[in-house]
Amino acid sequence: MRRWVPVFVLILLGVIAGPVASAPVVAAPTGSDALRVDLDEILADPRLAGSHAGVVVRDPETDELLYSRQPEARATPASTAKLFTAAAALEQLGPDHRFRTEVRATAPSAGPLLLGDLYLRGTGDPTTLAADYDRLAEQVAASGVRSVQGRLLTDDSWFDDVPLGTGWAWDDEPYHYAAPVSALTVAPNTDFDAGTVLLRVSPTAAGTPVRVDSEPATDAVRVDVRATTGEPGSASTLSVTREHGGDRVVVSGSVPEDAEPVEEFTSVPDPSAYAADVFARALRAHGVHVAGTGSGTVPEGARTIAEHESMPLRELLVPFLKLSNNGHAEVLTKAMGRQARGEGSWPAGVEVLADRLAGLGVDPATLRLVDGSGLSSMDAVSPGRLALLLDNVRQRPWFADFHAALPVAANPDRFVGGTLRNRMAGTAAAGNVHAKTGSITGVTTLSGYVTAANGRPLVFAVMFNDFLSDSPNDLEDAIAVRLAEYSGAAGRPRGIPAVPRQNTAEVSGESGLECSWTKSC
């Protein structure tokens, strides 16, 4: 039997329950919710499967954590470790710090004859060019000295005698990005790749040996030329390799006759001997005779007859951070140890680095740094600590120098764009993102600053470790671009920004190192 229900009851039920068949309404993600959705989608890329992916995004003006994934999980930072070193060096040494190189004599000059030894003493300057040694020699000649009865002795005792960092790979030792660290050295170019020699390999006639010139001219390495000139249009098979632990550089393979000269860098085994060789040549060019070279410590009472000062640290930061120069990081680390502890060593320098980080609000117990450059596989930091550092240093008086020294996305000027010069072009991040890159095999990192579309400054840290694919740094770029587009208001960009995959050859060498370390950028 059908039961009738009064119409007014049905109307009442409809008012209370609403339309029976209507679907639940789900609000579209807005603001930071939309940002989290988009970053999650970027990080869902299959290349990151089984790898470590840590990301932190902060609004430093509100202390709001806009995004966080594995914020305190430590991983290998690669060259983003240089952010810690740069900040600590600015705190400890100061932006006006300069490195000093001196020429001292142990006896007064009796006319043109120096009755004693001539000392070349360094304090770690990684920017000393052959031209600077030439100017030192010019000063010596201007003092009236024409002949040194004793020898030219190098004093590199400002630092210890440990040339390579803890945890550096043994097979990196011959290459320029792992050049030995010394208080006395030579840079072959204005990238200031201290402790290295530039070898220029030029083809001659087909079937004959190639020509190899060094810059600067030096006997710090012995060049064994085995390479020949190939037929025009033939493939280049050139190899330039310093033998591990020795000073012989083997140049082998072939260069086609119609090819342009090829430039290759090699580290030297003894930077102090390299400096002595370059300086002795400069002295001879200025008419000053030196019987021989050696090493020694400047005795008390020796007088200074020539001196050279480096650029200030605020200027050195540019090649250091823009081009990710490992040697600069290690020199600054040892210099901090020397200044604060009286010991120019990695252990002393790392202790000072930790002290300065603590003063910047970063607990050194939450990370491990054994060098200054991030070249060591033993370094371990988290994206949360990187982001916190970037946040806190904004209040320091030297922050403008620090920020200006960071690579700028898509700026083609090598000393502005640095290691980001070929990345994020044509996006909201171009000219906006100021960030430090990092990459070694299985590691890519990016940490820095970006101004969002709503005008808010943001700090971010991205760390990818243990991936097996080619470098997924396009995902770092996608994150940075998304942050540049962040409005903080309702709505979201139309899909995740498309950032072209980088050509791996542009970004890393065969070992997965940063392009600046392989000279391919």
Short mmCIF file of C-alpha atoms in Angstrom, two decimals:
data_model
loop_
_atom_site.label_atom_id
_atom_site.label_comp_id
_atom_site.label_asym_id
_atom_site.label_seq_id
_atom_site.Cartn_x
_atom_site.Cartn_y
_atom_site.Cartn_z
CA MET A 1 0.00 0.00 0.00
CA ARG A 2 1.45 3.41 -1.05
CA ARG A 3 1.96 5.81 1.81
CA TRP A 4 1.36 9.52 1.08
CA VAL A 5 3.54 12.21 2.57
CA PRO A 6 2.19 15.74 2.86
CA VAL A 7 3.68 18.18 0.35
CA PHE A 8 4.75 20.68 3.06
CA VAL A 9 6.89 17.93 4.68
CA LEU A 10 8.73 17.29 1.42
CA ILE A 11 9.33 21.01 1.01
CA LEU A 12 10.66 21.23 4.57
CA LEU A 13 13.03 18.30 4.01
CA GLY A 14 14.31 19.95 0.84
CA VAL A 15 15.08 23.17 2.65
CA ILE A 16 17.05 21.29 5.30
CA ALA A 17 18.96 18.81 3.16
CA GLY A 18 19.34 20.78 -0.06
CA PRO A 19 19.12 19.21 -3.52
CA VAL A 20 19.43 15.46 -3.15
CA ALA A 21 21.32 14.88 -6.41
CA SER A 22 23.85 17.77 -6.20
CA ALA A 23 27.62 16.91 -6.07
CA PRO A 24 29.81 18.23 -3.26
CA VAL A 25 31.57 21.48 -4.11
CA VAL A 26 35.42 21.34 -3.84
CA ALA A 27 37.21 24.68 -3.78
CA ALA A 28 40.09 25.09 -6.22
CA PRO A 29 43.46 25.47 -4.52
CA THR A 30 44.50 29.06 -4.15
CA GLY A 31 47.60 30.96 -3.03
CA SER A 32 50.13 28.81 -1.17
CA ASP A 33 47.87 25.77 -1.62
CA ALA A 34 48.18 26.12 -5.39
CA LEU A 35 51.93 26.54 -5.03
CA ARG A 36 52.18 23.31 -3.05
CA VAL A 37 50.12 21.45 -5.63
CA ASP A 38 52.35 22.66 -8.45
CA LEU A 39 55.65 21.93 -6.67
CA ASP A 40 54.39 18.47 -5.73
CA GLU A 41 53.61 17.87 -9.39
CA ILE A 42 57.09 19.00 -10.46
CA LEU A 43 58.68 16.70 -7.89
CA ALA A 44 56.59 13.75 -9.11
CA ASP A 45 58.90 13.53 -12.14
CA PRO A 46 59.91 9.87 -12.64
CA ARG A 47 63.59 10.81 -12.81
CA LEU A 48 63.45 11.49 -9.07
CA ALA A 49 62.02 8.06 -8.26
CA GLY A 50 64.24 6.41 -5.65
CA SER A 51 66.30 9.57 -5.18
CA HIS A 52 66.47 12.21 -2.47
CA ALA A 53 64.53 15.41 -3.14
CA GLY A 54 64.55 18.14 -0.52
CA VAL A 55 62.90 21.52 -1.12
CA VAL A 56 62.23 24.48 1.18
CA VAL A 57 60.62 27.82 0.24
CA ARG A 58 60.38 30.65 2.78
CA ASP A 59 58.99 34.16 2.84
CA PRO A 60 61.70 35.91 4.87
CA GLU A 61 59.57 38.94 5.65
CA THR A 62 56.78 36.95 7.27
CA ASP A 63 58.73 33.80 8.25
CA GLU A 64 56.02 31.82 6.47
CA LEU A 65 57.10 28.40 5.24
CA LEU A 66 55.46 28.24 1.82
CA TYR A 67 56.71 24.76 0.91
CA SER A 68 58.64 22.05 2.65
CA ARG A 69 59.72 18.59 1.59
CA GLN A 70 62.36 16.74 3.64
CA PRO A 71 63.49 20.08 5.06
CA GLU A 72 65.97 18.64 7.58
CA ALA A 73 67.12 15.55 5.69
CA ARG A 74 70.82 16.05 5.06
CA ALA A 75 72.28 15.44 1.63
CA THR A 76 75.35 16.29 -0.43
CA PRO A 77 75.22 20.04 -1.17
CA ALA A 78 77.87 20.17 -3.93
CA SER A 79 78.71 23.81 -4.62
CA THR A 80 75.83 25.29 -2.63
CA ALA A 81 78.20 24.66 0.29
CA LYS A 82 79.97 27.78 -0.97
CA LEU A 83 77.07 29.83 0.39
CA PHE A 84 78.11 28.88 3.92
CA THR A 85 81.77 29.61 3.18
CA ALA A 86 81.07 32.99 1.59
CA ALA A 87 78.84 34.11 4.47
CA ALA A 88 81.32 32.94 7.10
CA ALA A 89 84.25 34.61 5.29
CA LEU A 90 82.37 37.90 5.08
CA GLU A 91 81.70 37.66 8.82
CA GLN A 92 85.23 36.61 9.82
CA LEU A 93 87.50 38.31 7.30
CA GLY A 94 85.25 41.18 6.29
CA PRO A 95 84.35 42.43 2.81
CA ASP A 96 87.49 44.61 2.67
CA HIS A 97 89.91 41.75 3.34
CA ARG A 98 92.85 41.60 0.93
CA PHE A 99 95.56 38.99 0.44
CA ARG A 100 99.13 40.28 0.52
CA THR A 101 102.15 38.97 -1.41
CA GLU A 102 105.58 40.30 -0.47
CA VAL A 103 109.16 40.13 -1.68
CA ARG A 104 111.62 40.38 1.21
CA ALA A 105 115.38 40.44 1.44
CA THR A 106 117.56 39.15 4.25
CA ALA A 107 120.40 41.65 3.82
CA PRO A 108 120.73 45.26 2.69
CA SER A 109 121.63 45.77 -0.93
CA ALA A 110 125.19 46.92 -1.52
CA GLY A 111 124.58 48.69 -4.81
CA PRO A 112 123.26 46.30 -7.45
CA LEU A 113 124.26 43.18 -5.47
CA LEU A 114 121.90 41.70 -2.87
CA LEU A 115 124.06 39.96 -0.31
CA GLY A 116 121.57 37.35 0.80
CA ASP A 117 118.43 35.51 -0.20
CA LEU A 118 115.30 36.91 -1.80
CA TYR A 119 112.02 35.64 -0.38
CA LEU A 120 108.63 35.48 -2.05
CA ARG A 121 106.01 35.26 0.70
CA GLY A 122 102.30 34.63 0.14
CA THR A 123 99.15 34.68 2.28
CA GLY A 124 96.87 32.73 -0.05
CA ASP A 125 96.01 35.19 -2.83
CA PRO A 126 94.24 33.09 -5.49
CA THR A 127 94.13 36.02 -7.93
CA THR A 128 97.86 36.58 -8.49
CA LEU A 129 98.49 36.65 -12.24
CA ALA A 130 101.80 36.44 -14.10
CA ALA A 131 101.35 40.18 -14.70
CA ASP A 132 101.29 40.74 -10.93
CA TYR A 133 104.55 38.84 -10.52
CA ASP A 134 105.95 40.97 -13.32
CA ARG A 135 105.03 44.13 -11.39
CA LEU A 136 106.69 42.71 -8.28
CA ALA A 137 109.84 42.07 -10.31
CA GLU A 138 109.66 45.62 -11.62
CA GLN A 139 109.62 46.90 -8.03
CA VAL A 140 112.63 44.76 -7.17
CA ALA A 141 114.53 46.15 -10.15
CA ALA A 142 113.46 49.68 -9.23
CA SER A 143 115.00 49.17 -5.77
CA GLY A 144 118.38 48.95 -7.48
CA VAL A 145 118.94 45.18 -7.17
CA ARG A 146 120.49 43.58 -10.24
CA SER A 147 121.89 40.34 -8.84
CA VAL A 148 120.97 38.14 -5.88
CA GLN A 149 123.93 36.41 -4.28
CA GLY A 150 121.67 33.87 -2.62
CA ARG A 151 118.57 32.19 -4.01
CA LEU A 152 114.92 33.05 -4.59
CA LEU A 153 113.07 31.20 -1.81
CA THR A 154 109.32 30.76 -1.54
CA ASP A 155 107.58 31.07 1.81
CA ASP A 156 104.10 29.52 1.78
CA SER A 157 104.02 28.86 5.54
CA TRP A 158 100.92 31.06 6.02
CA PHE A 159 98.96 27.88 5.31
CA ASP A 160 99.76 24.29 6.22
CA ASP A 161 101.26 21.89 3.70
CA VAL A 162 98.10 19.83 3.07
CA PRO A 163 97.23 20.56 -0.58
CA LEU A 164 94.01 18.58 -1.12
CA GLY A 165 90.77 18.47 0.84
CA THR A 166 89.31 15.63 2.91
CA GLY A 167 87.08 13.36 0.88
CA TRP A 168 88.21 14.64 -2.52
CA ALA A 169 88.29 11.90 -5.15
CA TRP A 170 91.83 10.77 -5.98
CA ASP A 171 91.10 10.82 -9.71
CA ASP A 172 90.08 14.50 -9.57
CA GLU A 173 93.58 15.50 -8.45
CA PRO A 174 95.03 16.36 -11.92
CA TYR A 175 92.12 18.59 -12.91
CA HIS A 176 91.84 22.34 -12.48
CA TYR A 177 88.71 22.20 -10.29
CA ALA A 178 90.67 20.21 -7.69
CA ALA A 179 93.91 22.19 -7.86
CA PRO A 180 96.10 22.02 -4.75
CA VAL A 181 95.67 24.84 -2.23
CA SER A 182 98.70 26.86 -1.21
CA ALA A 183 99.51 30.21 0.35
CA LEU A 184 101.59 30.99 -2.73
CA THR A 185 100.31 30.25 -6.22
CA VAL A 186 99.61 31.60 -9.72
CA ALA A 187 96.36 32.13 -11.62
CA PRO A 188 96.65 31.78 -15.42
CA ASN A 189 93.60 33.87 -16.27
CA THR A 190 91.08 36.37 -14.93
CA ASP A 191 88.75 33.57 -13.85
CA PHE A 192 91.54 33.19 -11.25
CA ASP A 193 91.87 29.40 -11.50
CA ALA A 194 94.82 29.40 -9.11
CA GLY A 195 97.25 26.52 -9.20
CA THR A 196 96.52 25.70 -12.83
CA VAL A 197 98.20 26.16 -16.20
CA LEU A 198 96.36 26.83 -19.44
CA LEU A 199 97.67 24.68 -22.29
CA ARG A 200 96.82 25.85 -25.79
CA VAL A 201 97.02 23.04 -28.34
CA SER A 202 97.27 24.23 -31.96
CA PRO A 203 97.25 22.09 -35.13
CA THR A 204 100.16 22.40 -37.53
CA ALA A 205 100.40 20.47 -40.81
CA ALA A 206 98.66 17.13 -41.24
CA GLY A 207 100.82 14.28 -40.01
CA THR A 208 103.06 16.43 -37.81
CA PRO A 209 103.00 16.97 -34.02
CA VAL A 210 100.67 19.63 -32.63
CA ARG A 211 102.04 22.76 -31.04
CA VAL A 212 101.49 23.25 -27.29
CA ASP A 213 101.94 26.61 -25.57
CA SER A 214 101.42 27.26 -21.88
CA GLU A 215 99.95 30.31 -20.24
CA PRO A 216 101.81 31.54 -18.36
CA ALA A 217 105.13 30.24 -19.63
CA THR A 218 106.38 27.82 -16.98
CA ASP A 219 108.25 24.62 -16.23
CA ALA A 220 105.85 23.79 -13.39
CA VAL A 221 104.56 20.94 -15.56
CA ARG A 222 106.41 18.88 -18.17
CA VAL A 223 104.44 18.57 -21.37
CA ASP A 224 104.81 15.27 -23.23
CA VAL A 225 103.50 15.93 -26.73
CA ARG A 226 102.28 12.77 -28.42
CA ALA A 227 99.34 14.28 -30.31
CA THR A 228 99.47 14.75 -34.07
CA THR A 229 97.67 16.98 -36.55
CA GLY A 230 94.96 15.13 -38.47
CA GLU A 231 93.60 15.65 -41.95
CA PRO A 232 91.20 18.59 -42.42
CA GLY A 233 87.72 17.63 -41.32
CA SER A 234 88.86 14.63 -39.31
CA ALA A 235 87.56 13.95 -35.82
CA SER A 236 89.33 15.43 -32.81
CA THR A 237 90.52 12.84 -30.30
CA LEU A 238 92.66 15.18 -28.21
CA SER A 239 93.40 14.24 -24.59
CA VAL A 240 95.34 16.42 -22.13
CA THR A 241 95.96 14.64 -18.83
CA ARG A 242 98.42 15.21 -16.01
CA GLU A 243 99.60 11.92 -14.61
CA HIS A 244 98.35 11.33 -11.09
CA GLY A 245 100.87 12.48 -8.48
CA GLY A 246 103.37 13.77 -11.03
CA ASP A 247 104.21 16.82 -13.10
CA ARG A 248 104.06 15.23 -16.56
CA VAL A 249 101.12 16.22 -18.75
CA VAL A 250 100.51 13.86 -21.65
CA VAL A 251 99.00 15.45 -24.75
CA SER A 252 97.77 12.65 -27.00
CA GLY A 253 95.30 11.97 -29.80
CA SER A 254 94.72 14.08 -32.88
CA VAL A 255 93.49 17.58 -33.81
CA PRO A 256 92.29 18.27 -37.37
CA GLU A 257 94.44 20.64 -39.39
CA ASP A 258 91.56 23.06 -39.95
CA ALA A 259 90.53 23.22 -36.27
CA GLU A 260 90.87 26.22 -33.99
CA PRO A 261 93.37 25.93 -31.12
CA VAL A 262 92.04 23.93 -28.17
CA GLU A 263 92.51 25.24 -24.62
CA GLU A 264 92.78 22.81 -21.72
CA PHE A 265 93.52 23.49 -18.07
CA THR A 266 95.64 21.29 -15.83
CA SER A 267 96.50 21.65 -12.18
CA VAL A 268 100.12 21.83 -11.07
CA PRO A 269 101.52 19.51 -8.38
CA ASP A 270 103.42 22.27 -6.52
CA PRO A 271 101.84 25.76 -6.61
CA SER A 272 104.73 27.38 -4.68
CA ALA A 273 107.33 26.08 -7.14
CA TYR A 274 105.05 27.33 -9.92
CA ALA A 275 105.06 30.81 -8.37
CA ALA A 276 108.85 30.72 -7.98
CA ASP A 277 109.28 29.78 -11.64
CA VAL A 278 106.97 32.53 -12.92
CA PHE A 279 108.53 35.16 -10.61
CA ALA A 280 112.11 34.15 -11.51
CA ARG A 281 111.29 34.56 -15.20
CA ALA A 282 109.86 38.01 -14.46
CA LEU A 283 112.99 38.99 -12.52
CA ARG A 284 115.20 37.97 -15.44
CA ALA A 285 113.02 39.97 -17.81
CA HIS A 286 113.68 43.04 -15.64
CA GLY A 287 117.41 42.44 -15.51
CA VAL A 288 117.61 40.87 -12.05
CA HIS A 289 119.79 37.76 -11.89
CA VAL A 290 118.89 34.98 -9.45
CA ALA A 291 121.15 31.94 -9.17
CA GLY A 292 118.45 29.45 -8.23
CA THR A 293 115.16 28.82 -6.45
CA GLY A 294 114.07 26.88 -3.39
CA SER A 295 111.80 27.17 -0.37
CA GLY A 296 112.22 28.61 3.10
CA THR A 297 110.65 30.76 5.82
CA VAL A 298 111.31 34.48 5.92
CA PRO A 299 113.57 35.20 8.91
CA GLU A 300 112.97 37.96 11.41
CA GLY A 301 114.25 41.33 10.30
CA ALA A 302 113.94 40.75 6.57
CA ARG A 303 112.98 43.95 4.80
CA THR A 304 110.18 44.30 2.29
CA ILE A 305 111.32 45.52 -1.13
CA ALA A 306 108.14 44.77 -3.14
CA GLU A 307 104.52 44.04 -2.35
CA HIS A 308 101.20 43.34 -4.00
CA GLU A 309 97.65 43.34 -2.60
CA SER A 310 94.70 41.47 -4.04
CA MET A 311 91.28 42.88 -4.79
CA PRO A 312 89.04 43.06 -1.69
CA LEU A 313 86.92 40.08 -0.75
CA ARG A 314 83.71 41.81 -1.91
CA GLU A 315 85.15 41.79 -5.45
CA LEU A 316 86.62 38.30 -5.20
CA LEU A 317 83.13 37.04 -4.38
CA VAL A 318 82.15 37.59 -8.02
CA PRO A 319 84.44 35.01 -9.68
CA PHE A 320 84.14 32.84 -6.57
CA LEU A 321 80.35 32.49 -6.61
CA LYS A 322 79.45 33.35 -10.21
CA LEU A 323 81.91 30.79 -11.61
CA SER A 324 81.82 28.43 -8.61
CA ASN A 325 85.57 28.48 -8.07
CA ASN A 326 86.56 25.70 -5.68
CA GLY A 327 90.03 27.05 -4.97
CA HIS A 328 88.66 30.36 -3.75
CA ALA A 329 86.44 28.56 -1.25
CA GLU A 330 89.34 26.58 0.16
CA VAL A 331 91.66 29.59 0.38
CA LEU A 332 88.98 31.49 2.30
CA THR A 333 88.51 28.52 4.63
CA LYS A 334 92.21 28.32 5.45
CA ALA A 335 92.46 32.11 5.70
CA MET A 336 89.69 32.10 8.33
CA GLY A 337 91.60 29.50 10.30
CA ARG A 338 94.81 31.48 10.08
CA GLN A 339 93.19 34.72 11.20
CA ALA A 340 91.11 33.36 14.06
CA ARG A 341 93.15 30.36 15.21
CA GLY A 342 96.66 31.15 13.99
CA GLU A 343 96.54 28.02 11.83
CA GLY A 344 95.91 28.05 8.08
CA SER A 345 94.45 24.56 7.83
CA TRP A 346 91.16 22.96 6.89
CA PRO A 347 90.39 21.77 10.46
CA ALA A 348 90.99 25.25 11.91
CA GLY A 349 89.11 26.94 9.06
CA VAL A 350 86.12 24.64 9.37
CA GLU A 351 85.97 25.35 13.11
CA VAL A 352 85.83 29.08 12.42
CA LEU A 353 83.25 28.51 9.70
CA ALA A 354 81.07 26.69 12.22
CA ASP A 355 81.46 29.50 14.75
CA ARG A 356 80.45 32.12 12.21
CA LEU A 357 77.45 30.06 11.08
CA ALA A 358 76.28 29.82 14.68
CA GLY A 359 76.41 33.61 14.84
CA LEU A 360 74.24 33.70 11.73
CA GLY A 361 71.60 31.54 13.39
CA VAL A 362 72.54 28.24 11.74
CA ASP A 363 73.30 25.50 14.27
CA PRO A 364 76.55 23.89 13.08
CA ALA A 365 75.52 20.66 14.82
CA THR A 366 72.85 20.22 12.14
CA LEU A 367 75.32 19.92 9.25
CA ARG A 368 78.76 18.61 8.31
CA LEU A 369 81.29 20.55 6.26
CA VAL A 370 84.86 19.29 5.87
CA ASP A 371 85.89 21.72 3.12
CA GLY A 372 84.75 25.07 1.82
CA SER A 373 83.81 24.26 -1.76
CA GLY A 374 81.46 21.28 -1.52
CA LEU A 375 83.81 19.11 -3.57
CA SER A 376 84.03 16.59 -0.73
CA SER A 377 81.57 13.70 -0.72
CA MET A 378 81.56 13.94 3.10
CA ASP A 379 79.74 17.28 3.21
CA ALA A 380 76.12 17.00 4.37
CA VAL A 381 73.56 19.77 4.79
CA SER A 382 69.79 20.10 4.56
CA PRO A 383 67.67 22.44 2.44
CA GLY A 384 66.20 23.82 5.63
CA ARG A 385 69.63 25.01 6.84
CA LEU A 386 70.44 26.50 3.43
CA ALA A 387 67.15 28.40 3.35
CA LEU A 388 67.66 29.60 6.93
CA LEU A 389 71.12 30.92 6.09
CA LEU A 390 69.79 32.76 3.04
CA ASP A 391 67.04 34.25 5.17
CA ASN A 392 69.27 35.37 8.04
CA VAL A 393 72.09 36.94 6.00
CA ARG A 394 69.61 39.44 4.55
CA GLN A 395 70.12 41.43 7.75
CA ARG A 396 73.92 41.60 7.52
CA PRO A 397 75.64 44.83 6.39
CA TRP A 398 77.51 42.92 3.65
CA PHE A 399 74.38 41.33 2.18
CA ALA A 400 74.37 43.51 -0.94
CA ASP A 401 77.83 42.19 -1.88
CA PHE A 402 76.76 38.61 -1.18
CA HIS A 403 73.57 38.91 -3.23
CA ALA A 404 75.28 40.66 -6.16
CA ALA A 405 77.86 37.85 -6.40
CA LEU A 406 75.26 35.13 -6.98
CA PRO A 407 74.62 33.90 -10.55
CA VAL A 408 71.64 35.56 -12.24
CA ALA A 409 69.29 33.41 -14.31
CA ALA A 410 69.51 33.87 -18.12
CA ASN A 411 71.92 36.82 -18.03
CA PRO A 412 74.38 36.07 -20.87
CA ASP A 413 77.23 38.04 -19.31
CA ARG A 414 79.49 35.39 -17.84
CA PHE A 415 80.38 37.56 -14.85
CA VAL A 416 76.73 38.29 -14.15
CA GLY A 417 74.85 35.15 -15.17
CA GLY A 418 77.68 32.86 -14.15
CA THR A 419 76.60 29.24 -13.95
CA LEU A 420 72.95 30.25 -14.55
CA ARG A 421 73.65 32.20 -17.76
CA ASN A 422 72.09 29.51 -19.99
CA ARG A 423 69.15 28.65 -17.76
CA MET A 424 65.54 29.89 -17.42
CA ALA A 425 65.65 32.22 -20.44
CA GLY A 426 62.29 33.59 -21.54
CA THR A 427 60.61 32.93 -18.17
CA ALA A 428 59.57 35.00 -15.17
CA ALA A 429 62.78 33.84 -13.49
CA ALA A 430 65.09 35.43 -16.09
CA GLY A 431 67.04 38.29 -14.52
CA ASN A 432 65.11 37.64 -11.32
CA VAL A 433 66.53 34.51 -9.74
CA HIS A 434 69.87 35.05 -7.95
CA ALA A 435 71.04 31.61 -6.83
CA LYS A 436 74.00 29.33 -6.31
CA THR A 437 74.19 26.16 -8.36
CA GLY A 438 75.81 22.89 -7.39
CA SER A 439 76.47 19.68 -9.25
CA ILE A 440 78.60 16.59 -9.03
CA THR A 441 77.78 13.11 -10.21
CA GLY A 442 74.31 12.18 -8.94
CA VAL A 443 73.82 15.57 -7.29
CA THR A 444 72.26 18.83 -8.43
CA THR A 445 71.30 21.71 -6.15
CA LEU A 446 70.05 25.28 -6.45
CA SER A 447 69.59 27.74 -3.60
CA GLY A 448 68.96 31.45 -3.59
CA TYR A 449 66.52 34.32 -3.95
CA VAL A 450 63.60 35.16 -6.21
CA THR A 451 61.05 37.96 -6.24
CA ALA A 452 57.53 36.59 -6.60
CA ALA A 453 54.92 38.11 -8.91
CA ASN A 454 53.31 39.79 -5.90
CA GLY A 455 56.58 41.56 -5.13
CA ARG A 456 57.47 39.41 -2.15
CA PRO A 457 61.10 38.29 -1.78
CA LEU A 458 61.40 34.53 -1.35
CA VAL A 459 64.30 32.29 -0.41
CA PHE A 460 64.48 28.72 -1.65
CA ALA A 461 66.69 25.66 -1.49
CA VAL A 462 66.42 22.64 -3.79
CA MET A 463 68.57 19.53 -3.32
CA PHE A 464 68.42 16.45 -5.54
CA ASN A 465 70.72 13.55 -4.67
CA ASP A 466 71.19 9.97 -5.84
CA PHE A 467 69.38 10.22 -9.17
CA LEU A 468 70.55 7.87 -11.93
CA SER A 469 69.40 9.92 -14.92
CA ASP A 470 71.01 12.88 -16.61
CA SER A 471 70.89 15.94 -14.40
CA PRO A 472 67.27 16.89 -13.57
CA ASN A 473 68.23 20.54 -13.09
CA ASP A 474 65.33 21.49 -15.36
CA LEU A 475 63.15 20.57 -12.38
CA GLU A 476 65.08 23.06 -10.25
CA ASP A 477 64.41 25.64 -12.94
CA ALA A 478 60.70 24.77 -13.04
CA ILE A 479 60.51 25.32 -9.28
CA ALA A 480 62.32 28.66 -9.53
CA VAL A 481 60.05 29.81 -12.37
CA ARG A 482 56.94 28.79 -10.44
CA LEU A 483 58.16 30.85 -7.49
CA ALA A 484 58.76 33.83 -9.76
CA GLU A 485 55.13 33.51 -10.90
CA TYR A 486 53.74 33.12 -7.39
CA SER A 487 51.12 35.74 -6.63
CA GLY A 488 49.96 34.59 -3.23
CA ALA A 489 46.38 35.34 -4.31
CA ALA A 490 43.51 33.29 -5.63
CA GLY A 491 44.11 31.44 -8.83
CA ARG A 492 47.21 29.85 -10.25
CA PRO A 493 49.21 29.93 -13.48
CA ARG A 494 47.89 27.87 -16.33
CA GLY A 495 49.73 24.66 -15.61
CA ILE A 496 53.26 24.09 -14.47
CA PRO A 497 55.74 26.32 -16.29
CA ALA A 498 57.46 24.65 -19.19
CA VAL A 499 61.21 25.02 -18.78
CA PRO A 500 63.24 23.43 -21.58
CA ARG A 501 65.45 20.53 -20.55
CA GLN A 502 69.05 21.62 -20.50
CA ASN A 503 71.55 20.07 -22.83
CA THR A 504 73.60 17.98 -20.42
CA ALA A 505 76.78 18.98 -22.20
CA GLU A 506 76.03 22.62 -21.37
CA VAL A 507 75.57 21.96 -17.69
CA SER A 508 78.00 19.25 -16.79
CA GLY A 509 81.06 17.48 -17.99
CA GLU A 510 81.54 13.76 -18.27
CA SER A 511 81.86 13.49 -14.50
CA GLY A 512 78.67 15.47 -13.87
CA LEU A 513 80.53 18.51 -12.59
CA GLU A 514 79.40 22.10 -12.87
CA CYS A 515 80.01 23.68 -16.25
CA SER A 516 82.40 26.20 -14.71
CA TRP A 517 84.51 23.34 -13.44
CA THR A 518 84.68 21.79 -16.90
CA LYS A 519 85.02 25.15 -18.71
CA SER A 520 82.05 24.28 -20.90
CA CYS A 521 79.88 27.27 -19.97
#
